[in-house]
Tab-separated table of N, CA and C in Angstrom:
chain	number	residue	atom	x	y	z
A	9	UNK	N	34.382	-8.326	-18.870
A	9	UNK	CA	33.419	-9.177	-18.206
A	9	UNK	C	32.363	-8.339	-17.492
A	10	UNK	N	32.411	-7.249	-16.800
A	10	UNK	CA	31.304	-6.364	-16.143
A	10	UNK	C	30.987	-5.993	-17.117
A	11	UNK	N	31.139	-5.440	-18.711
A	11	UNK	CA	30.317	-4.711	-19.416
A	11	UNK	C	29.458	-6.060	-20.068
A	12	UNK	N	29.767	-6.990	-19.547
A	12	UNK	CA	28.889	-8.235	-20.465
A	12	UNK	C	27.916	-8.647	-19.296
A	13	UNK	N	28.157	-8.441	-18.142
A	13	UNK	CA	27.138	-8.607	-17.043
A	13	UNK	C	26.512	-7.267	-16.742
A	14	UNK	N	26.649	-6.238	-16.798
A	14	UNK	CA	25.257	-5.376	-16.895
A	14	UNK	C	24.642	-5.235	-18.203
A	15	UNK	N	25.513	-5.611	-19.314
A	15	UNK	CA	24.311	-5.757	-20.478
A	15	UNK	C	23.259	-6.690	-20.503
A	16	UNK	N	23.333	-8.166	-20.097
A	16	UNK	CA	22.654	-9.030	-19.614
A	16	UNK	C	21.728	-8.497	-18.195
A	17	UNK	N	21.957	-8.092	-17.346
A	17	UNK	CA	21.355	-7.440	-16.388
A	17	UNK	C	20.687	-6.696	-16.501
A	18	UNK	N	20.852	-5.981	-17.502
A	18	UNK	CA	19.680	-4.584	-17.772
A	18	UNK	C	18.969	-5.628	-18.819
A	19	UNK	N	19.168	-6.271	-20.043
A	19	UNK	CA	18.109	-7.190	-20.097
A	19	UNK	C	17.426	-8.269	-19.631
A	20	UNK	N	17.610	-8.697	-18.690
A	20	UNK	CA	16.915	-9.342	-17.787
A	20	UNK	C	15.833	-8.536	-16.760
A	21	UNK	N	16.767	-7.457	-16.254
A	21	UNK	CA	15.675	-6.429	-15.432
A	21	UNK	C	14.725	-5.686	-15.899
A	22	UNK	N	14.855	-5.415	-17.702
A	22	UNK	CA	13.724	-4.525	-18.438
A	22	UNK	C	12.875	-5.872	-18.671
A	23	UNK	N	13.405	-7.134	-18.873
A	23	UNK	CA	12.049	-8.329	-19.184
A	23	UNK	C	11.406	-8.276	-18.059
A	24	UNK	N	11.876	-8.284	-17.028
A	24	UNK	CA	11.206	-8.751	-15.427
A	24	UNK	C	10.458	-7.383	-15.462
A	25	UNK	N	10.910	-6.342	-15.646
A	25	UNK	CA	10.435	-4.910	-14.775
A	25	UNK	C	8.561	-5.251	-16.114
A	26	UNK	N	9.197	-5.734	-17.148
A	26	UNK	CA	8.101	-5.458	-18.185
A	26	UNK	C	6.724	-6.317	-17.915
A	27	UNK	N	7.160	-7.556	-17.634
A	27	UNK	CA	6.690	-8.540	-18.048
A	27	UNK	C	5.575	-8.119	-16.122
A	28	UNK	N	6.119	-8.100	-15.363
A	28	UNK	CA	5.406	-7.592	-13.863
A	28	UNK	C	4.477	-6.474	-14.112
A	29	UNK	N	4.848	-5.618	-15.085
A	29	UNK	CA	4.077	-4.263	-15.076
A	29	UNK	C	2.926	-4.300	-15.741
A	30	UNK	N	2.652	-5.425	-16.592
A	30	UNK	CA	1.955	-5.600	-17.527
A	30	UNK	C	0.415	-6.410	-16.548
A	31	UNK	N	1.054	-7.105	-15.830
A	31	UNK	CA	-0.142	-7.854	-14.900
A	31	UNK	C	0.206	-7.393	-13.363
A	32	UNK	N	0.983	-7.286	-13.098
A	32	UNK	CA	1.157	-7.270	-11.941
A	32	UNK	C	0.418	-8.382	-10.783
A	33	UNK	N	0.307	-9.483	-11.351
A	33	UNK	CA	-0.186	-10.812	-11.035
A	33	UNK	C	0.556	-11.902	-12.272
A	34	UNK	N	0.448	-13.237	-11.881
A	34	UNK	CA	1.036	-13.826	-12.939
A	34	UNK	C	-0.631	-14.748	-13.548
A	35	UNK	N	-0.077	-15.342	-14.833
A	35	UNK	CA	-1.597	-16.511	-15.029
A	35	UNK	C	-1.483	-17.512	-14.287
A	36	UNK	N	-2.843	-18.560	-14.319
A	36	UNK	CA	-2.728	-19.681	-14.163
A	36	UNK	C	-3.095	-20.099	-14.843
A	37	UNK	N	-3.960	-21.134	-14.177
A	37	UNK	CA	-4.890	-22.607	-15.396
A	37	UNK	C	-5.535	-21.974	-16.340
A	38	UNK	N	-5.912	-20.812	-16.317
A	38	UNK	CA	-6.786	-20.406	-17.400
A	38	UNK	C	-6.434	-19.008	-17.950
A	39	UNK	N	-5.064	-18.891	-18.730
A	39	UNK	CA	-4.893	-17.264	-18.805
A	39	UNK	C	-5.322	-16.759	-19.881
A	40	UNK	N	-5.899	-17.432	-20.495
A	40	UNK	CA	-7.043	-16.511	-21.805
A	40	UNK	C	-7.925	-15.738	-20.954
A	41	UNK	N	-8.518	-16.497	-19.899
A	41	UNK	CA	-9.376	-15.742	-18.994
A	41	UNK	C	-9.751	-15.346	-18.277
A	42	UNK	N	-8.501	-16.089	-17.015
A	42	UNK	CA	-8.416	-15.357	-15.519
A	42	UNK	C	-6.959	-15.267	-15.405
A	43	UNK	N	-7.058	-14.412	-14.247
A	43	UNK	CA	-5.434	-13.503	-13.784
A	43	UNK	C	-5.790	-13.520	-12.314
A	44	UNK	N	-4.744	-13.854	-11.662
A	44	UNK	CA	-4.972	-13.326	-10.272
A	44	UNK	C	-4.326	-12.075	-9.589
A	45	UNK	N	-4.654	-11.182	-8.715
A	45	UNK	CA	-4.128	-10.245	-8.100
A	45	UNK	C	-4.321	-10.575	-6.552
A	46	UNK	N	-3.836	-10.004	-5.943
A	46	UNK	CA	-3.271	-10.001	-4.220
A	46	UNK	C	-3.928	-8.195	-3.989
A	47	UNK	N	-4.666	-8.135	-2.869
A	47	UNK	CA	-5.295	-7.395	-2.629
A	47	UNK	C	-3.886	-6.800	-0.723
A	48	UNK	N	-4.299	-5.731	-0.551
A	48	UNK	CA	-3.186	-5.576	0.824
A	48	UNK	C	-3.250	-6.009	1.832
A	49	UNK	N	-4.328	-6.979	1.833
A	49	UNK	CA	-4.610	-7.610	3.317
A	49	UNK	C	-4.357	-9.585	2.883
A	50	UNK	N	-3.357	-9.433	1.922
A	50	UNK	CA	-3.409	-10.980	1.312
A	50	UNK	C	-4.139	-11.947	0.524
A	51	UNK	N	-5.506	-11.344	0.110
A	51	UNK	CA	-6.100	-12.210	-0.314
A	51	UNK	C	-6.014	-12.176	-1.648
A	52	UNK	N	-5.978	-13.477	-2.185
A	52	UNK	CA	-5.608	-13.613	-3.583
A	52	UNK	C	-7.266	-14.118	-4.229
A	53	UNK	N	-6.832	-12.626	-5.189
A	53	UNK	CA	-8.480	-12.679	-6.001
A	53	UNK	C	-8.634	-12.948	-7.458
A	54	UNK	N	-9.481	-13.810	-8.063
A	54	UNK	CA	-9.249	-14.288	-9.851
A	54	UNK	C	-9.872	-12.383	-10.406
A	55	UNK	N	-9.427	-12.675	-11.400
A	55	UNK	CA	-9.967	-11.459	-12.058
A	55	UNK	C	-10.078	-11.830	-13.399
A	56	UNK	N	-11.117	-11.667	-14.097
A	56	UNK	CA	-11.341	-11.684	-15.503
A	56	UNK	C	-10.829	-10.783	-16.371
A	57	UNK	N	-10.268	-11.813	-17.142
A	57	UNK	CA	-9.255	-10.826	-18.134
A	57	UNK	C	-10.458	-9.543	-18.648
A	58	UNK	N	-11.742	-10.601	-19.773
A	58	UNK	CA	-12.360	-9.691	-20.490
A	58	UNK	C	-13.293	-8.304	-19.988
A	59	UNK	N	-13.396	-8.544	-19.133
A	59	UNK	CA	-13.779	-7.246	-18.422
A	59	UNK	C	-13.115	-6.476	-16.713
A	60	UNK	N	-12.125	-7.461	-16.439
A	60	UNK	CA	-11.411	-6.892	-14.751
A	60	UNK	C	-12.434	-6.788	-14.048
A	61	UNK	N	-13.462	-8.100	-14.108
A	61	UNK	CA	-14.100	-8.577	-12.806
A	61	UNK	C	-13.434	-8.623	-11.428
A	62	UNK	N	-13.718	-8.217	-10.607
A	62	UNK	CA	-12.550	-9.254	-9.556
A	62	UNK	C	-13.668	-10.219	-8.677
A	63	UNK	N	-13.585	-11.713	-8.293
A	63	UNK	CA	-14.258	-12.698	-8.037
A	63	UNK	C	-13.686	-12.152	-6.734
A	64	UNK	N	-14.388	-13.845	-6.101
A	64	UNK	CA	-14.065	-13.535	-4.331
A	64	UNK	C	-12.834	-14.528	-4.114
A	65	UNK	N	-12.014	-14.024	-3.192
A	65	UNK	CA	-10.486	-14.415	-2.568
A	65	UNK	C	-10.909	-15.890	-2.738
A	66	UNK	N	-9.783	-16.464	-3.105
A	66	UNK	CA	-9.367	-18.137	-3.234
A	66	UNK	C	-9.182	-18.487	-2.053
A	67	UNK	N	-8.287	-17.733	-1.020
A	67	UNK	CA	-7.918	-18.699	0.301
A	67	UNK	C	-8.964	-18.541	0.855
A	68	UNK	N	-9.505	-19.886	1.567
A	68	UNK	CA	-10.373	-20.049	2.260
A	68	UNK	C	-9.922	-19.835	3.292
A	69	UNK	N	-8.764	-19.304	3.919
A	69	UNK	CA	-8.680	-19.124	5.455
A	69	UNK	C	-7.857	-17.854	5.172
A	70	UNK	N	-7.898	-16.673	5.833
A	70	UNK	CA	-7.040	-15.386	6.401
A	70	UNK	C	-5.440	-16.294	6.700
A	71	UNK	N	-4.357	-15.640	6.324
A	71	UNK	CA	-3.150	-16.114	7.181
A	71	UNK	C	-3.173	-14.684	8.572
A	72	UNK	N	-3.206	-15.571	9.518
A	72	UNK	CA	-3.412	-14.438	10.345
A	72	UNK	C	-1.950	-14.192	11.364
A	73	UNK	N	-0.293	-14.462	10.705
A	73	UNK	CA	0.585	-14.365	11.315
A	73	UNK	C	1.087	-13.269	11.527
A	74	UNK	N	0.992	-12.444	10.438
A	74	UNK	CA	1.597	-10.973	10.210
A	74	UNK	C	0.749	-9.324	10.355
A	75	UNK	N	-0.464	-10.046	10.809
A	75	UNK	CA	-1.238	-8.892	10.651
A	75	UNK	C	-1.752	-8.053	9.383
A	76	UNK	N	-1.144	-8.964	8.273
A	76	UNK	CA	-1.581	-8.626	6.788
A	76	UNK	C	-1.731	-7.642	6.122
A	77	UNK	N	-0.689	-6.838	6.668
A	77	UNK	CA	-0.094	-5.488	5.933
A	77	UNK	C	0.721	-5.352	4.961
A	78	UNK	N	0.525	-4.568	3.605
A	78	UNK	CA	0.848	-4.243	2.694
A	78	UNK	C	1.391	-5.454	2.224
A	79	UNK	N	0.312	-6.720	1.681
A	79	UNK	CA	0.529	-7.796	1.115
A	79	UNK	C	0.760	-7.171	-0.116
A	80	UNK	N	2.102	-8.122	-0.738
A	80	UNK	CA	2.617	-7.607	-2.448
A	80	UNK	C	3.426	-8.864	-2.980
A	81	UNK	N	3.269	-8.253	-4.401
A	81	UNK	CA	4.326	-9.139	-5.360
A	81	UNK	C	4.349	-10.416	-5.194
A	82	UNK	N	2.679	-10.868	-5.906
A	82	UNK	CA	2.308	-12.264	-6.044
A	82	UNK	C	3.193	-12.856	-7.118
A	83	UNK	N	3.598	-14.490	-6.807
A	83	UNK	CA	3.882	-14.718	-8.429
A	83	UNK	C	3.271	-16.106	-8.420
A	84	UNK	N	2.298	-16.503	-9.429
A	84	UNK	CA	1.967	-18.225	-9.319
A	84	UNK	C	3.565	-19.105	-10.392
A	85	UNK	N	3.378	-19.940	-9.471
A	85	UNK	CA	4.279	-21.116	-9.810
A	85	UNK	C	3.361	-22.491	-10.597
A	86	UNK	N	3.660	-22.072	-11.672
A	86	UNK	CA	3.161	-23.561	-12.717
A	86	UNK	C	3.008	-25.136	-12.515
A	87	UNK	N	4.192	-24.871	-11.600
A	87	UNK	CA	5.081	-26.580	-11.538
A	87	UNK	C	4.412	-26.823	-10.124
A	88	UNK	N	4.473	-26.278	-9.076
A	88	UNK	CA	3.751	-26.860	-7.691
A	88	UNK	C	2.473	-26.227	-7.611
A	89	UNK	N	1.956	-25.615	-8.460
A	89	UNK	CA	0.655	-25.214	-8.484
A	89	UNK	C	-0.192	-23.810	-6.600
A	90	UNK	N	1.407	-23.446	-6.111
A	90	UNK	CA	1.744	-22.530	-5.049
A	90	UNK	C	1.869	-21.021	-5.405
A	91	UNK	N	1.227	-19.963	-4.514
A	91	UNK	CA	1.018	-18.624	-4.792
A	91	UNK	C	1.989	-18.209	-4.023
A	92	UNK	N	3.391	-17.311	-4.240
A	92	UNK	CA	4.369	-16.728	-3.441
A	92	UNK	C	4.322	-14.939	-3.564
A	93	UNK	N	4.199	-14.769	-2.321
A	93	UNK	CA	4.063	-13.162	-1.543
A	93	UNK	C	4.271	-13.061	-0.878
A	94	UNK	N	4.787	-11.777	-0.428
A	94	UNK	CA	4.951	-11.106	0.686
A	94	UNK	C	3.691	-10.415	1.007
A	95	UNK	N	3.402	-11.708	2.363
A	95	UNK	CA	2.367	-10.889	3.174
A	95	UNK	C	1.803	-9.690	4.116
A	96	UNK	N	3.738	-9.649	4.636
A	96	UNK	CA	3.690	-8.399	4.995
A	96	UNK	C	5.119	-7.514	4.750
A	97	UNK	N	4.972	-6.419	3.719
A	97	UNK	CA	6.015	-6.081	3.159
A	97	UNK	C	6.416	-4.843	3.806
A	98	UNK	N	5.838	-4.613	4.961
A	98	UNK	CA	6.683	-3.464	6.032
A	98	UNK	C	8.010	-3.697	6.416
A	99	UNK	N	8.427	-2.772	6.745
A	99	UNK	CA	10.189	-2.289	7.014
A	99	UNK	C	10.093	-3.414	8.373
A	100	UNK	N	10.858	-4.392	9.075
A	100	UNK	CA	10.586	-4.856	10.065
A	100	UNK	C	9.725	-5.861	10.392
A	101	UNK	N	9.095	-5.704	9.337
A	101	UNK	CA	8.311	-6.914	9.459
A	101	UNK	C	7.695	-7.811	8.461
A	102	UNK	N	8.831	-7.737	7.259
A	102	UNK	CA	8.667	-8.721	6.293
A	102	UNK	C	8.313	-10.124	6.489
A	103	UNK	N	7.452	-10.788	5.824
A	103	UNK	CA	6.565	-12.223	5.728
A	103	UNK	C	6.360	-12.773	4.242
A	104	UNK	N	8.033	-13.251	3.997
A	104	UNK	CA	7.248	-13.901	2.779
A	104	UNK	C	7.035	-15.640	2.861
A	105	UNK	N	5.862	-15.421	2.034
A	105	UNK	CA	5.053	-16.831	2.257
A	105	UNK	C	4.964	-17.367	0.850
A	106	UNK	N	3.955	-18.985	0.881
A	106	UNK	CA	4.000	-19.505	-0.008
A	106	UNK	C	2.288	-19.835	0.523
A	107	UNK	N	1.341	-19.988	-0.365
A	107	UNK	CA	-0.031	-20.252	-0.488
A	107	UNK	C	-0.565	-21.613	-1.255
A	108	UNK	N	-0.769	-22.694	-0.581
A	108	UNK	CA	-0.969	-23.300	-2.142
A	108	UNK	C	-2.789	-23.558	-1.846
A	109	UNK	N	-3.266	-23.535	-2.818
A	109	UNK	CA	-5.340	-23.690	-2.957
A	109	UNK	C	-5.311	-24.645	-2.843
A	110	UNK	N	-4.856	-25.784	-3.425
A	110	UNK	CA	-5.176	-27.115	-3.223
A	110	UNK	C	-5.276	-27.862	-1.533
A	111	UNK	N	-4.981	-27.185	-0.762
A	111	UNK	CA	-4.694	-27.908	0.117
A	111	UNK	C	-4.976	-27.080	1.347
A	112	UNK	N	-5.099	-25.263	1.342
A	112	UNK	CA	-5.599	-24.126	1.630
A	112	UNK	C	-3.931	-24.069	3.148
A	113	UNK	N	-2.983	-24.323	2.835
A	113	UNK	CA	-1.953	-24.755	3.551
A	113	UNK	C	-1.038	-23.077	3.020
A	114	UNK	N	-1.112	-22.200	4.492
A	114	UNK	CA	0.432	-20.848	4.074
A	114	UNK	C	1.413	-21.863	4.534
A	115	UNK	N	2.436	-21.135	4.349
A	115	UNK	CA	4.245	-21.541	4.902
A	115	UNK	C	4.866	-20.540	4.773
A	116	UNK	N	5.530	-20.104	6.091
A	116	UNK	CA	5.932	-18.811	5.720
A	116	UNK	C	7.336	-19.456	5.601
A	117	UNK	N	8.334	-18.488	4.604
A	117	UNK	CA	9.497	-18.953	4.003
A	117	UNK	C	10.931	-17.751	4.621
A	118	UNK	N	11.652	-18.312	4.320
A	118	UNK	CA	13.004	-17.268	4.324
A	118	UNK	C	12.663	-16.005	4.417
A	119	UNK	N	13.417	-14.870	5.198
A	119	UNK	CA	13.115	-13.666	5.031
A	119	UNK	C	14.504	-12.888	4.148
A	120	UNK	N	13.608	-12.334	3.071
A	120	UNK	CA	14.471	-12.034	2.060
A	120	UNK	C	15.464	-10.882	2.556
A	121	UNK	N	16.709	-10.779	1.679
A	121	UNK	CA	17.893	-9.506	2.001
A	121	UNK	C	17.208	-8.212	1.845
A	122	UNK	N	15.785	-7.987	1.245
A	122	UNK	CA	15.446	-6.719	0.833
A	122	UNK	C	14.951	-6.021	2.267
A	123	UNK	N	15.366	-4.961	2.595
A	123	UNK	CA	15.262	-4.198	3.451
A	123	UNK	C	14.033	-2.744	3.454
A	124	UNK	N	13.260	-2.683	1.898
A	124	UNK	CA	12.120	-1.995	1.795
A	124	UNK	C	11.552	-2.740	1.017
A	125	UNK	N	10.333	-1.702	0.344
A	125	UNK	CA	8.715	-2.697	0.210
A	125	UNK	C	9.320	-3.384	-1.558
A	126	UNK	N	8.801	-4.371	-1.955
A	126	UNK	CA	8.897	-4.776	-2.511
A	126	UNK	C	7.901	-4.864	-3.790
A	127	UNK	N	8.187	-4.398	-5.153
A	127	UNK	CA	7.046	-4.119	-5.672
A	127	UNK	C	6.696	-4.715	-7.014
A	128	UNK	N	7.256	-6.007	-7.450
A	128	UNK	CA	7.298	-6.765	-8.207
A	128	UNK	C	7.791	-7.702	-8.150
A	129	UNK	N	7.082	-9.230	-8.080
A	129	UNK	CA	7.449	-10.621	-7.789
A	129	UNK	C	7.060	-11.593	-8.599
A	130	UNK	N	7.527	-12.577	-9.339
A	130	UNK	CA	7.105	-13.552	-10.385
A	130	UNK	C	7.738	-15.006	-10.232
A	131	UNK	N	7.664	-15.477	-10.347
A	131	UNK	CA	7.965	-16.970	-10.426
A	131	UNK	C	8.630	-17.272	-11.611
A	132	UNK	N	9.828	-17.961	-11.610
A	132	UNK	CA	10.122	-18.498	-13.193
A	132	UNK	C	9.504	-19.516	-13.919
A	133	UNK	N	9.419	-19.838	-15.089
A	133	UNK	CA	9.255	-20.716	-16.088
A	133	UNK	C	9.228	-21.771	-15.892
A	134	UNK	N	10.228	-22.000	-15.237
A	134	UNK	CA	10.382	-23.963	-14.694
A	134	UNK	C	10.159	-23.843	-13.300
A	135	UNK	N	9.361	-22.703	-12.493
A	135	UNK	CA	9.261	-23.337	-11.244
A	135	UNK	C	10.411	-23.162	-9.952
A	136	UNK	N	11.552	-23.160	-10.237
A	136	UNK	CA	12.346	-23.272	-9.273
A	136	UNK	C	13.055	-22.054	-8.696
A	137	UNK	N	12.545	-20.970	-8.788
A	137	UNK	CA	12.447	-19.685	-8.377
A	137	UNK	C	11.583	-18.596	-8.235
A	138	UNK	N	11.982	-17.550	-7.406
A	138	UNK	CA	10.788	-16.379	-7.536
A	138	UNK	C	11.796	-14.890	-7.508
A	139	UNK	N	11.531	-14.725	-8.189
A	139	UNK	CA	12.049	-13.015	-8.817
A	139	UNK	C	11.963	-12.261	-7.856
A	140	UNK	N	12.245	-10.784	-7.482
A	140	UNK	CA	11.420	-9.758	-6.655
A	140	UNK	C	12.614	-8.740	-6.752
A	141	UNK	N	11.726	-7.461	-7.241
A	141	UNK	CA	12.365	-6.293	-6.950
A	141	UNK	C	11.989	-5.152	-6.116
A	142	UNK	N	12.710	-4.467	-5.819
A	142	UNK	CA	12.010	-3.639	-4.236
A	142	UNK	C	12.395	-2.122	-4.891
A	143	UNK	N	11.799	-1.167	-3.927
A	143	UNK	CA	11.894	0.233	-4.339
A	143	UNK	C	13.015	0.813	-4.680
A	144	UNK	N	14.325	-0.282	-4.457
A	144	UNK	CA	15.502	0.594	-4.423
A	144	UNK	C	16.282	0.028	-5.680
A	145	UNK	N	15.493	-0.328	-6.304
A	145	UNK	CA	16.252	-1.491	-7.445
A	145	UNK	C	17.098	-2.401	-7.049
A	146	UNK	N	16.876	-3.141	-5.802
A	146	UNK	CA	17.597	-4.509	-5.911
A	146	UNK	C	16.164	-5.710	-6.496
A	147	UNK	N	17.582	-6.426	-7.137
A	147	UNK	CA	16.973	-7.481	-7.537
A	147	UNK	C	17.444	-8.879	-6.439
A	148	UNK	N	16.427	-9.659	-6.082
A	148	UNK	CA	16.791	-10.594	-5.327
A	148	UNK	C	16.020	-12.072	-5.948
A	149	UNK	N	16.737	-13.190	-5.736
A	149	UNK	CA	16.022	-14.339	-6.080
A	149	UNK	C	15.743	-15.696	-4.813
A	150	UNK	N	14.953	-15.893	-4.835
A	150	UNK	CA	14.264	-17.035	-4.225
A	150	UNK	C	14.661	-18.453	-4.543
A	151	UNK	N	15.215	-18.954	-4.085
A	151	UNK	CA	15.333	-20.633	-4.611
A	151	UNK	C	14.774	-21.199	-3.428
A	152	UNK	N	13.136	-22.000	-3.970
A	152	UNK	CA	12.149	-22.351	-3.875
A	152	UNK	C	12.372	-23.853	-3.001
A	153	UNK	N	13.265	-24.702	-3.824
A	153	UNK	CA	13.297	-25.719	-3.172
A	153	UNK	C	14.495	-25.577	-2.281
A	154	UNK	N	15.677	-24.475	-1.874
A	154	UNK	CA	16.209	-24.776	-0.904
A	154	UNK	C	16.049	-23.532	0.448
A	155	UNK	N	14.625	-22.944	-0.239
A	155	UNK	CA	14.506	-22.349	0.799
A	155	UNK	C	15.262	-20.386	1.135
A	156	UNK	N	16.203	-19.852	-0.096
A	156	UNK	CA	17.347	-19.634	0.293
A	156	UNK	C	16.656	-18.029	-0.439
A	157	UNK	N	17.759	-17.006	-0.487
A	157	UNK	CA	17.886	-15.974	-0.616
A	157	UNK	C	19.026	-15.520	-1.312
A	158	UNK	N	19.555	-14.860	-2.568
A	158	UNK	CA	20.407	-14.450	-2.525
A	158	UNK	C	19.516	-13.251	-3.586
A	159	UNK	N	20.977	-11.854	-3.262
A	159	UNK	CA	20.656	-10.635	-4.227
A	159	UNK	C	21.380	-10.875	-5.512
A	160	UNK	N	21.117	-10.728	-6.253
A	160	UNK	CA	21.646	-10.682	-7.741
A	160	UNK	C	22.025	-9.561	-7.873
A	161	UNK	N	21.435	-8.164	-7.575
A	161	UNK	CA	22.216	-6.763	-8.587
A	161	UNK	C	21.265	-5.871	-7.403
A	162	UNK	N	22.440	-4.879	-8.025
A	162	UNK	CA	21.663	-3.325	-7.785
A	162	UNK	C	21.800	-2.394	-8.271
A	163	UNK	N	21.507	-1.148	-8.072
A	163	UNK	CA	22.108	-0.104	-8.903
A	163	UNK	C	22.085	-0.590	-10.393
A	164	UNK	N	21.213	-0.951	-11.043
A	164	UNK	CA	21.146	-0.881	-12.163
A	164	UNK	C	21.152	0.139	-13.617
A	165	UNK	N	21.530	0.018	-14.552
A	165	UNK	CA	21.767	1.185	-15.617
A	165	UNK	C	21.030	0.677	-16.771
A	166	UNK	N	20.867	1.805	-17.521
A	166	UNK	CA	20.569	1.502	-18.926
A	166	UNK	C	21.575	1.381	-19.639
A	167	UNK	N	21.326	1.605	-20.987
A	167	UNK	CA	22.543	1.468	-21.882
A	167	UNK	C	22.948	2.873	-21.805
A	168	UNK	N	22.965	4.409	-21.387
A	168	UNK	CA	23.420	5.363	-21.660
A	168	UNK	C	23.741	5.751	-19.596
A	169	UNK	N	23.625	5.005	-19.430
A	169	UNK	CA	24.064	4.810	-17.692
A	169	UNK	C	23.277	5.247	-16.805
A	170	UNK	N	22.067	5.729	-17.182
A	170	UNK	CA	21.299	6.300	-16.178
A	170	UNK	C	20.623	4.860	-15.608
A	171	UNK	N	20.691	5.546	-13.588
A	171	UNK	CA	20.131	4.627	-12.858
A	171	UNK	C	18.750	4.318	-13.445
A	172	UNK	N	18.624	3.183	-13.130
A	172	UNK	CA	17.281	2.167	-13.780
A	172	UNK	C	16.263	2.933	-12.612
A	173	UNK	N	16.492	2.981	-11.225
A	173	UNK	CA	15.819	3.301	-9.968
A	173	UNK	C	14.853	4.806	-10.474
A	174	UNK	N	15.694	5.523	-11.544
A	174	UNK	CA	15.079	6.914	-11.275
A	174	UNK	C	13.968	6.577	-12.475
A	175	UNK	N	13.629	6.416	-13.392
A	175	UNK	CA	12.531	5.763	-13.898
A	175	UNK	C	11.861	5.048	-13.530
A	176	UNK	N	11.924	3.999	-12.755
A	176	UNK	CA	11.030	2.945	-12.072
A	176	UNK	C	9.999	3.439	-10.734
């Protein structure tokens, strides 16, 4: 049973590690042609695919709770149409939030088990989660509608056992 849960684990963590590295923002309404990215002071900016324009920040208001340090690891959510980051991903003073445009409304949410910066965050497929992995290779998940936190893994391997951490 553990060799069938880190084989699944290391493929799940090379889709996530892949699929983050590739945008390091997720799409929205329009991903033939815009992408969004999160800049370090929070602001979430469209960027054009065909040339990596970057437009001007969507939130119409600063969240001004955290002092807006080392904002990271945006992921858009499909289903509530909400931007989830950590606004402030310092040691001590983690802020993760939820953004939604429609309504120009933060909420800051649960403070996750991860204890350093966090450097890849995505939203799932159906909505009802948010991914995030941090410098030390934990993987942690978000459940969205209850608010909650739990870690899934750490110390991750490949198939020939080397830590996942020392490549990443």
């Amino acid at each position: 049973m553990e060799k069938v849960f880190s084989k699944h684990s290391t493929f799940f963590f090379a889709s996530l590690f892949f699929f983050a590295s590739i945008a390091k923002s997720q799409m929205c309404l329009t991903p033939g042609s815009t992408i969004y990215g999160l800049s370090s002071n929070g602001n979430i900016v469209p960027v054009t695919v065909s040339n990596a324009a970057v437009g001007s920040p969507i939130n119409a208001t600063s969240y001004s709770g955290s002092g807006g340090a080392s904002a990271n690891a945006l992921g858009y959510n499909t289903v509530n149409g909400k931007f989830y980051y950590f606004q402030n991903n310092s040691s001590g003073g983690q802020v993760f939030m939820s953004y939604d445009p429609l309504m120009n409304v933060y909420t800051v949410l649960a403070t996750s088990p991860i204890t350093s910066t966090v450097n890849r965050g995505c939203v799932s497929f159906n909505g009802t989660g948010y991914y995030c992995l941090d410098q030390n290779g934990n993987l942690c998940f978000y459940n969205i509608s209850n608010n909650t936190w739990v870690l899934i893994g750490k110390n991750f391997t490949d198939q020939y056992g080397a830590t996942v951490t020392t490549f990443t």
